[in-house]
């Protein structure tokens, strides 16, 4: 690959997206083509995720060259051939992966870490740049649970004047602790980050690592452990049982959300603006405090839209549940002049419209 193309001087370059038929991969592919129709996009997916096959034909119709393959199989990846940039959106993306009875711990490691290692070898061979989609779940569970919180307007908030490294009322920054425990999922992503940086230095290809918060929008698969916004809105609309679990059963736990279109805008900048020594390769990419919302507030939004629906309360304590995770993406803003453009209300409206138009979405995507 020519260095000028790899650093994005020309627009006519080839991008490989792994996990391309997942919600994030498919959304990123579509948005990149909206931004720059001349992009040549390849995609690989093993279609193991329920619902992912629904994205195959629409992507193909946009000109995406699709490969049915598994990153754990090096020969599947070799068949894709060279590219200028790789966006790694493939993973078992649940914090309970490996302990939920669906997958073993070995499968989590093989998919999330060994698959990434195969991808890094591919990048090294072809001098391709890599963008790794990581996660907020690399941050320490124990330290996140120690954050001093208060409740206001049916939602947890970080107490003002907090004096914990990497934490402020703007959210969790990249300086926050990544000390274990962080879950098997979080550990594989943190290890992937380290290996990506080392491979990039050793084999001289650019690497960007984006620690994403909750990504949400129309067409998101409705699993509670991954697509909580899609799951909650679809379930509320269908009057399916819903439950506030833990934290007093009040639904005050908070997450921020980001539309994948906003993520894709940043990825495009990372591929086209080139590498500068003053830019850190690791950054948070989330909706931030402006998009933070509690389950209780989400329920109120649904009640206003669809009519009241009773939510059960449970004091059950689960080891991976956290009361408050909001990402501070100031580094991405400072380095790339990037910030989210799609508001939380727009995201919720979009999901609700999709849920109304697709009455069997939960059944077809879970």
Tab-separated table of C-alpha atoms in Angstrom:
chain	number	residue	atom	x	y	z
A	1	UNK	CA	0.000	0.000	0.000
A	2	UNK	CA	1.192	3.511	-0.724
A	3	UNK	CA	1.760	5.640	2.362
A	4	UNK	CA	-0.191	8.540	0.844
A	5	UNK	CA	-3.270	6.351	0.413
A	6	UNK	CA	-2.903	4.772	3.821
A	7	UNK	CA	-2.783	8.207	5.437
A	8	UNK	CA	-5.783	9.319	3.422
A	9	UNK	CA	-4.339	11.843	0.984
A	10	UNK	CA	-6.433	10.286	-1.779
A	11	UNK	CA	-10.130	9.527	-1.372
A	12	UNK	CA	-10.189	6.487	-3.633
A	13	UNK	CA	-9.072	3.942	-1.066
A	14	UNK	CA	-10.299	0.559	0.125
A	15	UNK	CA	-11.740	-0.073	3.585
A	16	UNK	CA	-12.356	-3.472	5.168
A	17	UNK	CA	-15.017	-3.592	7.885
A	18	UNK	CA	-15.116	-6.696	10.048
A	19	UNK	CA	-18.443	-7.676	11.575
A	20	UNK	CA	-19.955	-5.708	8.708
A	21	UNK	CA	-23.433	-7.226	9.063
A	22	UNK	CA	-23.744	-6.283	12.711
A	23	UNK	CA	-25.604	-3.143	13.722
A	24	UNK	CA	-22.462	-1.035	14.121
A	25	UNK	CA	-20.572	-2.452	11.132
A	26	UNK	CA	-23.517	-2.040	8.771
A	27	UNK	CA	-24.310	1.464	10.027
A	28	UNK	CA	-20.687	2.566	9.652
A	29	UNK	CA	-20.507	1.130	6.113
A	30	UNK	CA	-23.642	2.984	5.020
A	31	UNK	CA	-22.561	6.273	6.574
A	32	UNK	CA	-19.062	6.146	5.090
A	33	UNK	CA	-20.591	5.644	1.652
A	34	UNK	CA	-22.945	8.570	2.280
A	35	UNK	CA	-19.926	10.726	3.161
A	36	UNK	CA	-17.729	9.522	0.297
A	37	UNK	CA	-19.393	7.398	-2.407
A	38	UNK	CA	-16.020	6.706	-4.063
A	39	UNK	CA	-14.882	4.564	-1.131
A	40	UNK	CA	-14.400	0.912	-1.941
A	41	UNK	CA	-15.731	-1.060	1.020
A	42	UNK	CA	-15.194	-4.732	1.696
A	43	UNK	CA	-16.869	-6.490	4.584
A	44	UNK	CA	-16.459	-9.811	6.356
A	45	UNK	CA	-18.948	-11.427	8.725
A	46	UNK	CA	-19.587	-14.958	9.945
A	47	UNK	CA	-23.347	-14.212	10.281
A	48	UNK	CA	-23.381	-15.982	13.658
A	49	UNK	CA	-25.424	-13.212	15.257
A	50	UNK	CA	-29.197	-13.575	14.953
A	51	UNK	CA	-30.469	-10.837	12.670
A	52	UNK	CA	-27.129	-10.090	11.022
A	53	UNK	CA	-28.134	-11.809	7.777
A	54	UNK	CA	-30.832	-9.138	7.380
A	55	UNK	CA	-28.095	-6.624	6.556
A	56	UNK	CA	-26.397	-8.697	3.841
A	57	UNK	CA	-28.528	-7.751	0.832
A	58	UNK	CA	-28.924	-4.045	1.686
A	59	UNK	CA	-25.146	-3.697	2.011
A	60	UNK	CA	-24.580	-5.588	-1.220
A	61	UNK	CA	-26.996	-3.239	-2.964
A	62	UNK	CA	-24.807	-0.306	-1.828
A	63	UNK	CA	-21.800	-1.864	-3.537
A	64	UNK	CA	-20.144	-3.370	-0.477
A	65	UNK	CA	-18.150	-6.459	-1.446
A	66	UNK	CA	-19.092	-9.059	1.151
A	67	UNK	CA	-17.208	-12.117	2.373
A	68	UNK	CA	-18.761	-14.815	4.540
A	69	UNK	CA	-15.902	-15.683	6.853
A	70	UNK	CA	-14.601	-15.881	10.399
A	71	UNK	CA	-11.686	-13.812	11.740
A	72	UNK	CA	-10.580	-16.793	13.795
A	73	UNK	CA	-9.746	-18.568	10.523
A	74	UNK	CA	-6.708	-16.907	8.947
A	75	UNK	CA	-7.473	-18.312	5.505
A	76	UNK	CA	-10.928	-16.657	5.570
A	77	UNK	CA	-9.246	-13.319	6.156
A	78	UNK	CA	-6.602	-13.953	3.500
A	79	UNK	CA	-9.358	-14.389	0.919
A	80	UNK	CA	-10.431	-10.761	1.460
A	81	UNK	CA	-7.121	-9.476	0.121
A	82	UNK	CA	-5.378	-6.133	0.676
A	83	UNK	CA	-6.962	-2.873	1.760
A	84	UNK	CA	-5.829	0.564	2.879
A	85	UNK	CA	-7.739	0.648	6.170
A	86	UNK	CA	-9.382	-1.908	8.431
A	87	UNK	CA	-12.206	-1.012	10.820
A	88	UNK	CA	-12.529	-3.811	13.367
A	89	UNK	CA	-16.183	-3.964	14.435
A	90	UNK	CA	-16.285	-7.736	15.038
A	91	UNK	CA	-16.639	-9.072	18.571
A	92	UNK	CA	-18.709	-10.932	21.082
A	93	UNK	CA	-19.739	-7.529	22.460
A	94	UNK	CA	-21.497	-8.372	25.720
A	95	UNK	CA	-20.088	-7.792	29.180
A	96	UNK	CA	-21.601	-11.147	30.208
A	97	UNK	CA	-20.051	-13.013	27.260
A	98	UNK	CA	-18.442	-16.205	28.518
A	99	UNK	CA	-20.568	-16.430	31.649
A	100	UNK	CA	-24.101	-16.173	30.267
A	101	UNK	CA	-24.372	-19.759	29.011
A	102	UNK	CA	-24.232	-18.720	25.345
A	103	UNK	CA	-20.446	-18.789	24.902
A	104	UNK	CA	-17.463	-20.146	26.792
A	105	UNK	CA	-14.602	-18.018	28.049
A	106	UNK	CA	-12.369	-19.615	25.419
A	107	UNK	CA	-14.768	-18.550	22.672
A	108	UNK	CA	-14.671	-14.963	23.930
A	109	UNK	CA	-10.877	-14.951	23.871
A	110	UNK	CA	-10.672	-16.667	20.488
A	111	UNK	CA	-13.166	-14.261	18.897
A	112	UNK	CA	-12.230	-10.953	20.504
A	113	UNK	CA	-8.469	-11.363	20.922
A	114	UNK	CA	-7.251	-14.097	18.578
A	115	UNK	CA	-9.472	-12.776	15.791
A	116	UNK	CA	-7.909	-9.344	16.280
A	117	UNK	CA	-4.424	-10.878	16.209
A	118	UNK	CA	-5.207	-12.469	12.846
A	119	UNK	CA	-6.388	-9.064	11.684
A	120	UNK	CA	-3.175	-7.424	12.913
A	121	UNK	CA	-1.116	-9.939	10.936
A	122	UNK	CA	-3.217	-9.038	7.901
A	123	UNK	CA	-2.541	-5.325	8.475
A	124	UNK	CA	1.181	-5.959	8.916
A	125	UNK	CA	1.336	-7.943	5.666
A	126	UNK	CA	-0.445	-5.279	3.626
A	127	UNK	CA	0.620	-2.139	5.544
A	128	UNK	CA	-3.031	-1.357	6.231
A	129	UNK	CA	-4.076	1.168	8.837
A	130	UNK	CA	-6.235	-0.185	11.680
A	131	UNK	CA	-9.122	1.376	13.563
A	132	UNK	CA	-10.092	-0.780	16.534
A	133	UNK	CA	-13.544	-0.281	18.003
A	134	UNK	CA	-12.994	-0.901	21.691
A	135	UNK	CA	-15.325	-0.321	24.622
A	136	UNK	CA	-15.993	1.624	27.802
A	137	UNK	CA	-15.912	-1.764	29.491
A	138	UNK	CA	-12.112	-1.619	29.641
A	139	UNK	CA	-12.577	0.582	32.727
A	140	UNK	CA	-12.381	-0.967	36.193
A	141	UNK	CA	-15.651	-2.332	37.524
A	142	UNK	CA	-14.502	-1.970	41.130
A	143	UNK	CA	-13.462	1.670	40.656
A	144	UNK	CA	-16.649	2.532	38.771
A	145	UNK	CA	-18.682	1.104	41.632
A	146	UNK	CA	-16.762	3.325	44.077
A	147	UNK	CA	-17.763	6.547	42.348
A	148	UNK	CA	-19.672	8.894	44.696
A	149	UNK	CA	-23.149	9.285	43.245
A	150	UNK	CA	-26.314	11.170	44.086
A	151	UNK	CA	-29.840	10.830	42.706
A	152	UNK	CA	-31.629	13.707	41.024
A	153	UNK	CA	-34.535	13.618	38.564
A	154	UNK	CA	-34.717	9.806	38.747
A	155	UNK	CA	-31.100	9.383	37.655
A	156	UNK	CA	-27.687	8.871	39.208
A	157	UNK	CA	-25.262	11.771	38.870
A	158	UNK	CA	-21.637	12.004	39.880
A	159	UNK	CA	-21.216	14.202	42.922
A	160	UNK	CA	-19.574	17.560	42.137
A	161	UNK	CA	-15.922	18.160	43.023
A	162	UNK	CA	-15.091	14.461	42.816
A	163	UNK	CA	-11.355	13.813	43.272
A	164	UNK	CA	-10.869	10.496	41.478
A	165	UNK	CA	-8.368	10.303	38.632
A	166	UNK	CA	-10.124	10.205	35.279
A	167	UNK	CA	-13.589	11.035	36.655
A	168	UNK	CA	-15.515	14.300	36.553
A	169	UNK	CA	-19.062	15.480	36.091
A	170	UNK	CA	-18.288	15.411	32.341
A	171	UNK	CA	-17.767	11.653	32.530
A	172	UNK	CA	-15.033	9.039	32.582
A	173	UNK	CA	-11.874	9.988	30.706
A	174	UNK	CA	-9.088	7.840	29.272
A	175	UNK	CA	-7.131	8.388	32.527
A	176	UNK	CA	-9.606	6.303	34.547
A	177	UNK	CA	-8.389	3.000	35.991
A	178	UNK	CA	-8.384	-0.120	33.798
A	179	UNK	CA	-7.472	-2.354	36.732
A	180	UNK	CA	-9.187	-5.770	36.804
A	181	UNK	CA	-11.915	-6.848	37.189
A	182	UNK	CA	-13.240	-5.562	33.873
A	183	UNK	CA	-15.020	-8.766	32.666
A	184	UNK	CA	-13.792	-11.314	30.122
A	185	UNK	CA	-15.146	-9.077	27.371
A	186	UNK	CA	-13.370	-6.005	28.710
A	187	UNK	CA	-10.134	-7.948	29.206
A	188	UNK	CA	-10.083	-9.199	25.627
A	189	UNK	CA	-10.674	-5.686	24.302
A	190	UNK	CA	-8.003	-4.143	26.535
A	191	UNK	CA	-5.534	-6.850	25.453
A	192	UNK	CA	-6.500	-6.168	21.818
A	193	UNK	CA	-5.745	-2.480	22.342
A	194	UNK	CA	-2.259	-3.284	23.621
A	195	UNK	CA	-1.502	-5.704	20.799
A	196	UNK	CA	-2.790	-3.251	18.184
A	197	UNK	CA	-0.511	-0.491	19.445
A	198	UNK	CA	2.488	-2.838	19.562
A	199	UNK	CA	1.843	-4.194	16.062
A	200	UNK	CA	1.439	-0.679	14.702
A	201	UNK	CA	4.808	0.355	16.143
A	202	UNK	CA	6.583	-2.838	15.127
A	203	UNK	CA	5.282	-2.969	11.567
A	204	UNK	CA	4.839	0.753	10.978
A	205	UNK	CA	1.150	1.096	10.245
A	206	UNK	CA	-1.240	3.654	11.789
A	207	UNK	CA	-3.549	2.568	14.623
A	208	UNK	CA	-6.509	4.365	16.165
A	209	UNK	CA	-8.386	2.950	19.151
A	210	UNK	CA	-11.883	4.223	19.892
A	211	UNK	CA	-13.390	3.245	23.238
A	212	UNK	CA	-17.077	3.402	22.417
A	213	UNK	CA	-19.962	3.798	24.803
A	214	UNK	CA	-23.459	2.523	24.063
A	215	UNK	CA	-24.170	2.801	20.352
A	216	UNK	CA	-27.852	3.078	19.516
A	217	UNK	CA	-30.171	3.726	16.592
A	218	UNK	CA	-32.749	2.222	14.251
A	219	UNK	CA	-32.034	-1.379	13.332
A	220	UNK	CA	-30.103	-2.136	16.498
A	221	UNK	CA	-30.491	-5.744	17.573
A	222	UNK	CA	-32.713	-5.877	20.618
A	223	UNK	CA	-30.691	-7.780	23.190
A	224	UNK	CA	-30.759	-6.395	26.701
A	225	UNK	CA	-27.023	-6.966	27.263
A	226	UNK	CA	-26.043	-5.015	24.122
A	227	UNK	CA	-28.883	-3.006	22.595
A	228	UNK	CA	-30.532	-1.816	25.786
A	229	UNK	CA	-32.237	1.181	24.123
A	230	UNK	CA	-33.688	-0.897	21.281
A	231	UNK	CA	-34.671	-3.654	23.693
A	232	UNK	CA	-36.392	-1.303	26.129
A	233	UNK	CA	-38.303	0.696	23.524
A	234	UNK	CA	-39.426	-2.370	21.560
A	235	UNK	CA	-40.449	-4.194	24.758
A	236	UNK	CA	-42.333	-1.190	26.136
A	237	UNK	CA	-44.193	-0.729	22.840
A	238	UNK	CA	-45.234	-4.419	22.807
A	239	UNK	CA	-46.159	-4.347	26.533
A	240	UNK	CA	-43.614	-7.058	27.270
A	241	UNK	CA	-42.354	-7.554	30.849
A	242	UNK	CA	-39.602	-5.154	31.873
A	243	UNK	CA	-37.703	-4.948	35.138
A	244	UNK	CA	-35.445	-2.494	36.969
A	245	UNK	CA	-32.700	-4.707	38.388
A	246	UNK	CA	-30.448	-3.654	41.254
A	247	UNK	CA	-29.684	-0.229	42.718
A	248	UNK	CA	-32.880	-0.289	44.741
A	249	UNK	CA	-34.999	-1.357	41.794
A	250	UNK	CA	-35.622	2.294	40.902
A	251	UNK	CA	-34.139	2.377	37.398
A	252	UNK	CA	-31.759	5.218	38.234
A	253	UNK	CA	-28.725	3.608	36.526
A	254	UNK	CA	-27.369	5.806	33.724
A	255	UNK	CA	-25.611	5.310	30.370
A	256	UNK	CA	-24.867	7.735	27.578
A	257	UNK	CA	-25.622	6.841	23.973
A	258	UNK	CA	-24.101	7.604	20.579
A	259	UNK	CA	-25.487	7.200	17.082
A	260	UNK	CA	-23.189	5.138	14.803
A	261	UNK	CA	-23.428	7.896	12.183
A	262	UNK	CA	-21.483	10.123	14.579
A	263	UNK	CA	-18.935	7.374	15.129
A	264	UNK	CA	-18.536	6.947	11.357
A	265	UNK	CA	-17.824	10.666	10.929
A	266	UNK	CA	-14.891	10.329	13.313
A	267	UNK	CA	-13.634	7.178	11.576
A	268	UNK	CA	-13.633	9.026	8.267
A	269	UNK	CA	-11.504	11.787	9.779
A	270	UNK	CA	-9.098	9.234	11.223
A	271	UNK	CA	-8.657	7.597	7.821
A	272	UNK	CA	-8.339	10.785	5.788
A	273	UNK	CA	-6.514	13.351	7.920
A	274	UNK	CA	-3.382	11.272	8.467
A	275	UNK	CA	-1.237	10.611	11.529
A	276	UNK	CA	0.217	13.410	13.677
A	277	UNK	CA	2.492	12.895	16.699
A	278	UNK	CA	0.402	15.257	18.849
A	279	UNK	CA	-2.657	12.994	18.625
A	280	UNK	CA	-3.086	10.181	21.119
A	281	UNK	CA	-4.084	6.918	19.427
A	282	UNK	CA	-6.541	6.009	22.223
A	283	UNK	CA	-9.717	7.969	22.833
A	284	UNK	CA	-13.216	7.725	24.254
A	285	UNK	CA	-16.039	8.042	21.745
A	286	UNK	CA	-19.411	8.436	23.416
A	287	UNK	CA	-22.451	10.641	23.522
A	288	UNK	CA	-21.316	12.230	26.780
A	289	UNK	CA	-23.263	13.908	29.511
A	290	UNK	CA	-25.645	15.556	27.007
A	291	UNK	CA	-26.955	12.136	25.958
A	292	UNK	CA	-26.913	10.468	29.389
A	293	UNK	CA	-30.235	8.944	30.410
A	294	UNK	CA	-31.432	6.572	33.121
A	295	UNK	CA	-33.726	3.595	32.642
A	296	UNK	CA	-36.373	5.417	34.655
A	297	UNK	CA	-36.124	8.453	32.368
A	298	UNK	CA	-36.223	6.178	29.316
A	299	UNK	CA	-39.383	4.580	30.680
A	300	UNK	CA	-40.967	8.003	31.135
A	301	UNK	CA	-40.100	8.821	27.527
A	302	UNK	CA	-41.756	5.565	26.431
A	303	UNK	CA	-44.796	6.217	28.634
A	304	UNK	CA	-45.242	9.604	26.983
A	305	UNK	CA	-44.903	8.068	23.520
A	306	UNK	CA	-46.754	4.761	23.852
A	307	UNK	CA	-48.815	5.090	27.022
A	308	UNK	CA	-48.013	3.917	30.570
A	309	UNK	CA	-46.446	0.507	31.129
A	310	UNK	CA	-45.726	-1.000	34.534
A	311	UNK	CA	-42.080	-1.894	35.241
A	312	UNK	CA	-41.222	-4.462	37.906
A	313	UNK	CA	-38.575	-3.752	40.547
A	314	UNK	CA	-35.891	-6.189	41.685
A	315	UNK	CA	-33.142	-5.885	44.301
A	316	UNK	CA	-31.128	-8.604	42.549
A	317	UNK	CA	-27.419	-7.764	42.438
A	318	UNK	CA	-25.451	-8.746	39.352
A	319	UNK	CA	-21.644	-8.521	39.250
A	320	UNK	CA	-21.298	-6.631	35.958
A	321	UNK	CA	-24.074	-4.062	36.454
A	322	UNK	CA	-22.910	-0.501	37.067
A	323	UNK	CA	-24.894	2.519	38.273
A	324	UNK	CA	-23.247	5.198	36.106
A	325	UNK	CA	-21.060	5.104	32.986
A	326	UNK	CA	-20.829	8.302	30.973
A	327	UNK	CA	-17.873	8.798	28.639
A	328	UNK	CA	-15.937	12.055	28.510
A	329	UNK	CA	-14.913	12.381	24.842
A	330	UNK	CA	-12.993	15.651	25.249
A	331	UNK	CA	-9.853	14.123	23.731
A	332	UNK	CA	-11.671	13.250	20.504
A	333	UNK	CA	-13.109	16.768	20.400
A	334	UNK	CA	-9.723	18.399	21.004
A	335	UNK	CA	-7.808	16.207	18.556
A	336	UNK	CA	-10.364	15.948	15.753
A	337	UNK	CA	-12.774	18.827	16.343
A	338	UNK	CA	-15.406	16.106	16.659
A	339	UNK	CA	-18.540	15.948	18.733
A	340	UNK	CA	-21.869	14.123	18.421
A	341	UNK	CA	-24.484	15.697	16.179
A	342	UNK	CA	-27.380	13.274	16.700
A	343	UNK	CA	-29.152	14.047	19.981
A	344	UNK	CA	-30.503	11.471	22.393
A	345	UNK	CA	-34.078	12.507	21.541
A	346	UNK	CA	-33.362	11.933	17.841
A	347	UNK	CA	-31.897	8.508	18.627
A	348	UNK	CA	-34.947	7.506	20.676
A	349	UNK	CA	-37.346	8.823	18.024
A	350	UNK	CA	-35.519	6.823	15.360
A	351	UNK	CA	-35.632	3.604	17.371
A	352	UNK	CA	-39.314	4.100	18.179
A	353	UNK	CA	-40.204	4.680	14.527
A	354	UNK	CA	-38.323	1.519	13.563
A	355	UNK	CA	-40.007	-0.449	16.366
A	356	UNK	CA	-43.443	0.706	15.224
A	357	UNK	CA	-42.701	-0.290	11.631
A	358	UNK	CA	-41.209	-3.703	12.543
A	359	UNK	CA	-43.551	-5.492	14.896
A	360	UNK	CA	-41.439	-8.663	15.140
A	361	UNK	CA	-38.058	-6.977	15.566
A	362	UNK	CA	-37.257	-8.493	18.950
A	363	UNK	CA	-38.004	-11.991	17.695
A	364	UNK	CA	-35.994	-11.575	14.497
A	365	UNK	CA	-32.909	-10.015	16.135
A	366	UNK	CA	-32.497	-11.949	19.381
